[in-house]
GROMACS .gro file of C-alpha atoms in nm:
model
  212
    1MET     CA    1  11.278  11.237   8.795
    2GLN     CA    2  11.365  10.941   9.018
    3LEU     CA    3  11.477  11.178   9.295
    4THR     CA    4  11.149  11.369   9.267
    5THR     CA    5  10.946  11.048   9.292
    6GLN     CA    6  11.142  10.932   9.596
    7PHE     CA    7  11.088  11.271   9.761
    8ILE     CA    8  10.712  11.260   9.697
    9ILE     CA    9  10.689  10.911   9.848
   10PHE     CA   10  10.898  11.022  10.147
   11VAL     CA   11  10.673  11.324  10.206
   12PHE     CA   12  10.363  11.104  10.176
   13ALA     CA   13  10.502  10.871  10.442
   14LEU     CA   14  10.578  11.161  10.677
   15PHE     CA   15  10.229  11.302  10.622
   16ALA     CA   16  10.073  10.963  10.691
   17SER     CA   17  10.269  10.932  11.015
   18SER     CA   18  10.169  11.283  11.123
   19LEU     CA   19   9.808  11.218  11.026
   20ALA     CA   20   9.798  10.904  11.238
   21GLY     CA   21   9.912  11.105  11.538
   22GLN     CA   22   9.654  11.375  11.477
   23ILE     CA   23   9.376  11.117  11.449
   24ALA     CA   24   9.483  10.949  11.772
   25THR     CA   25   9.486  11.283  11.957
   26ALA     CA   26   9.148  11.388  11.821
   27ASP     CA   27   8.997  11.048  11.895
   28SER     CA   28   9.075  11.086  12.266
   29SER     CA   29   8.845  11.387  12.275
   30CYS     CA   30   8.595  11.209  12.052
   31TYR     CA   31   8.546  10.919  12.293
   32LEU     CA   32   8.509  11.160  12.585
   33THR     CA   33   8.256  11.394  12.427
   34GLU     CA   34   8.045  11.195  12.181
   35ASP     CA   35   7.756  10.958  12.240
   36LYS     CA   36   7.919  10.615  12.266
   37HIS     CA   37   7.613  10.434  12.134
   38LEU     CA   38   7.602  10.661  11.830
   39MET     CA   39   7.973  10.608  11.770
   40GLU     CA   40   7.930  10.231  11.787
   41GLU     CA   41   7.644  10.250  11.540
   42VAL     CA   42   7.851  10.460  11.299
   43GLU     CA   43   8.148  10.225  11.328
   44VAL     CA   44   7.926   9.924  11.254
   45ARG     CA   45   7.788  10.099  10.947
   46LEU     CA   46   8.139  10.191  10.830
   47ASN     CA   47   8.249   9.830  10.878
   48TRP     CA   48   7.954   9.713  10.670
   49LEU     CA   49   8.031   9.968  10.399
   50PHE     CA   50   8.398   9.874  10.383
   51HIS     CA   51   8.318   9.502  10.382
   52PHE     CA   52   8.084   9.520  10.085
   53MET     CA   53   8.315   9.740   9.879
   54LYS     CA   54   8.621   9.533   9.967
   55LYS     CA   55   8.448   9.226   9.821
   56HIS     CA   56   8.470   9.391   9.480
   57THR     CA   57   8.839   9.480   9.516
   58ASN     CA   58   8.953   9.133   9.624
   59ALA     CA   59   8.824   8.955   9.315
   60SER     CA   60   9.058   8.873   9.025
   61ARG     CA   61   8.803   9.035   8.792
   62PHE     CA   62   8.599   9.344   8.875
   63ASP     CA   63   8.230   9.252   8.871
   64LYS     CA   64   8.097   9.580   8.739
   65ASP     CA   65   7.743   9.448   8.706
   66GLY     CA   66   7.741   9.324   9.065
   67PHE     CA   67   7.884   9.656   9.178
   68ARG     CA   68   7.612   9.848   8.998
   69LEU     CA   69   7.345   9.654   9.182
   70LEU     CA   70   7.487   9.794   9.506
   71GLU     CA   71   7.607  10.132   9.381
   72THR     CA   72   7.297  10.332   9.469
   73ALA     CA   73   7.268  10.177   9.817
   74LEU     CA   74   7.639  10.239   9.884
   75SER     CA   75   7.614  10.598   9.764
   76LEU     CA   76   7.311  10.668   9.982
   77GLU     CA   77   7.482  10.512  10.284
   78ILE     CA   78   7.789  10.731  10.233
   79LYS     CA   79   7.572  11.043  10.212
   80SER     CA   80   7.384  10.942  10.527
   81LEU     CA   81   7.706  10.874  10.718
   82ASP     CA   82   7.851  11.204  10.598
   83THR     CA   83   7.561  11.386  10.762
   84VAL     CA   84   7.604  11.200  11.091
   85ILE     CA   85   7.984  11.217  11.104
   86GLY     CA   86   7.973  11.584  11.007
   87GLN     CA   87   7.814  11.647  11.348
   88MET     CA   88   8.105  11.472  11.522
   89PRO     CA   89   8.400  11.700  11.433
   90LEU     CA   90   8.636  11.553  11.692
   91CYS     CA   91   8.600  11.199  11.558
   92LYS     CA   92   8.865  11.227  11.288
   93HIS     CA   93   8.906  10.852  11.257
   94LEU     CA   94   8.545  10.825  11.141
   95SER     CA   95   8.575  11.104  10.884
   96HIS     CA   96   8.895  10.954  10.743
   97ARG     CA   97   8.732  10.613  10.708
   98LEU     CA   98   8.435  10.768  10.531
   99SER     CA   99   8.665  10.966  10.303
  100PHE     CA  100   8.839  10.648  10.190
  101ALA     CA  101   8.506  10.472  10.141
  102SER     CA  102   8.400  10.760   9.914
  103HIS     CA  103   8.726  10.726   9.722
  104MET     CA  104   8.671  10.351   9.678
  105LEU     CA  105   8.320  10.411   9.547
  106GLN     CA  106   8.443  10.668   9.295
  107VAL     CA  107   8.725  10.444   9.168
  108MET     CA  108   8.483  10.156   9.116
  109ARG     CA  109   8.223  10.382   8.956
  110ASP     CA  110   8.479  10.522   8.711
  111SER     CA  111   8.618  10.175   8.641
  112ALA     CA  112   8.272  10.038   8.560
  113GLU     CA  113   8.224  10.320   8.307
  114TYR     CA  114   8.567  10.259   8.152
  115LEU     CA  115   8.502   9.886   8.118
  116ASP     CA  116   8.185   9.961   7.922
  117LYS     CA  117   8.407  10.120   7.655
  118TYR     CA  118   8.646   9.826   7.615
  119THR     CA  119   8.437   9.513   7.567
  120GLY     CA  120   8.592   9.363   7.253
  121ASN     CA  121   8.848   9.085   7.211
  122GLU     CA  122   9.106   9.308   7.042
  123SER     CA  123   9.447   9.317   7.209
  124ASP     CA  124   9.418   9.683   7.304
  125ALA     CA  125   9.077   9.623   7.466
  126ARG     CA  126   9.212   9.332   7.671
  127VAL     CA  127   9.510   9.538   7.787
  128MET     CA  128   9.280   9.825   7.880
  129ARG     CA  129   9.059   9.595   8.085
  130TYR     CA  130   9.364   9.471   8.274
  131VAL     CA  131   9.488   9.817   8.374
  132ILE     CA  132   9.137   9.934   8.462
  133GLU     CA  133   9.077   9.636   8.689
  134LEU     CA  134   9.424   9.667   8.843
  135ASN     CA  135   9.338  10.011   8.980
  136VAL     CA  136   9.040   9.852   9.153
  137GLN     CA  137   9.242   9.558   9.283
  138LEU     CA  138   9.503   9.789   9.434
  139LEU     CA  139   9.237   9.918   9.674
  140ALA     CA  140   9.245   9.574   9.837
  141LEU     CA  141   9.596   9.650   9.967
  142ARG     CA  142   9.472   9.941  10.179
  143ASN     CA  143   9.312   9.928  10.521
  144ALA     CA  144   8.986  10.096  10.620
  145TYR     CA  145   9.167  10.429  10.660
  146GLY     CA  146   9.318  10.414  10.313
  147MET     CA  147   9.670  10.338  10.436
  148PRO     CA  148   9.881  10.055  10.289
  149ASP     CA  149   9.778   9.739  10.473
  150THR     CA  150  10.126   9.595  10.526
  151GLN     CA  151   9.986   9.340  10.774
  152LYS     CA  152   9.767   9.183  10.505
  153GLU     CA  153   9.874   8.829  10.425
  154GLY     CA  154  10.064   8.822  10.097
  155TYR     CA  155  10.104   9.203  10.084
  156ALA     CA  156  10.469   9.194   9.973
  157ASP     CA  157  10.410   8.921   9.714
  158ASP     CA  158  10.106   9.102   9.575
  159VAL     CA  159  10.293   9.432   9.541
  160SER     CA  160  10.589   9.269   9.367
  161ALA     CA  161  10.364   9.070   9.132
  162HIS     CA  162  10.157   9.376   9.041
  163ILE     CA  163  10.474   9.574   8.960
  164ARG     CA  164  10.607   9.299   8.732
  165ASN     CA  165  10.274   9.249   8.559
  166LEU     CA  166  10.214   9.620   8.510
  167HIS     CA  167  10.547   9.668   8.332
  168ALA     CA  168  10.485   9.357   8.120
  169VAL     CA  169  10.148   9.495   8.014
  170ARG     CA  170  10.304   9.828   7.920
  171GLU     CA  171  10.560   9.649   7.701
  172LEU     CA  172  10.277   9.458   7.535
  173PHE     CA  173  10.074   9.774   7.479
  174GLU     CA  174  10.371   9.953   7.320
  175GLN     CA  175  10.402   9.671   7.066
  176LEU     CA  176  10.045   9.709   6.945
  177GLN     CA  177   9.984   9.869   6.607
  178ASN     CA  178   9.730  10.135   6.506
  179VAL     CA  179   9.605  10.202   6.857
  180ASP     CA  180   9.363  10.493   6.874
  181PHE     CA  181   9.515  10.805   7.029
  182THR     CA  182   9.240  10.836   7.290
  183VAL     CA  183   9.299  10.474   7.395
  184SER     CA  184   9.670  10.547   7.439
  185ILE     CA  185   9.597  10.850   7.654
  186MET     CA  186   9.362  10.650   7.874
  187PHE     CA  187   9.609  10.361   7.903
  188TYR     CA  188   9.900  10.577   8.016
  189THR     CA  189   9.680  10.774   8.254
  190LEU     CA  190   9.568  10.454   8.427
  191PHE     CA  191   9.917  10.302   8.403
  192ASP     CA  192  10.074  10.604   8.576
  193ARG     CA  193   9.803  10.603   8.842
  194ALA     CA  194   9.863  10.236   8.921
  195LEU     CA  195  10.242  10.275   8.918
  196GLU     CA  196  10.237  10.572   9.157
  197THR     CA  197  10.012  10.376   9.392
  198LEU     CA  198  10.247  10.078   9.378
  199LYS     CA  199  10.545  10.303   9.451
  200VAL     CA  200  10.377  10.411   9.774
  201TYR     CA  201  10.302  10.049   9.860
  202ALA     CA  202  10.661   9.949   9.779
  203TRP     CA  203  10.799  10.227   9.998
  204HIS     CA  204  10.651  10.050  10.298
  205LEU     CA  205  10.849   9.743  10.195
  206ARG     CA  206  11.162   9.957  10.151
  207ILE     CA  207  11.177   9.874   9.780
  208PRO     CA  208  11.373  10.157   9.609
  209ALA     CA  209  11.152  10.367   9.380
  210ASP     CA  210  11.424  10.374   9.112
  211SER     CA  211  11.398   9.995   9.084
  212MET     CA  212  11.042  10.031   8.960
   0.00000   0.00000   0.00000
């Protein structure tokens, strides 16, 4: 299992490297063929979109109510940008940025719905809120293209801390009694999702996957 995980992470890294090269090649044609003013406008809008969503990933607690105030506007902006960028097929860097923005929106939308289900002070509800919010917080360690932002200040410390805390929370969850089966399924689904993300982040720090 450890070998399989290491292989998946290795393949992901190779794909990311290849993708970066493809984007760079396509972008050369993009800047030569597309309207520069339109491109600048799209890039400004993407920057705005990323900025507002990143605000919700950087917080220690996910403000689902604040997110919902912006959710409709963010969704409409993504749809509008999708129409514009769809007419610029050579501008791969723009489509990849929009794709990650869409992913961020969906993660936060799902997380807001999950948090509505776990509002009590019971131990299992508190643990669930932690793992739900962690999946949102992990988005803060990616750049605008969705790649691990290894240049971000504190990246290594954040990754290491999240790994330690995630395992501690799992140990706590496994000690709880009479946890509903559906809660257990949701916990391990979100736990596995967070752990796989952290393994990718750790790979960029050359932390062995089998140590996680």
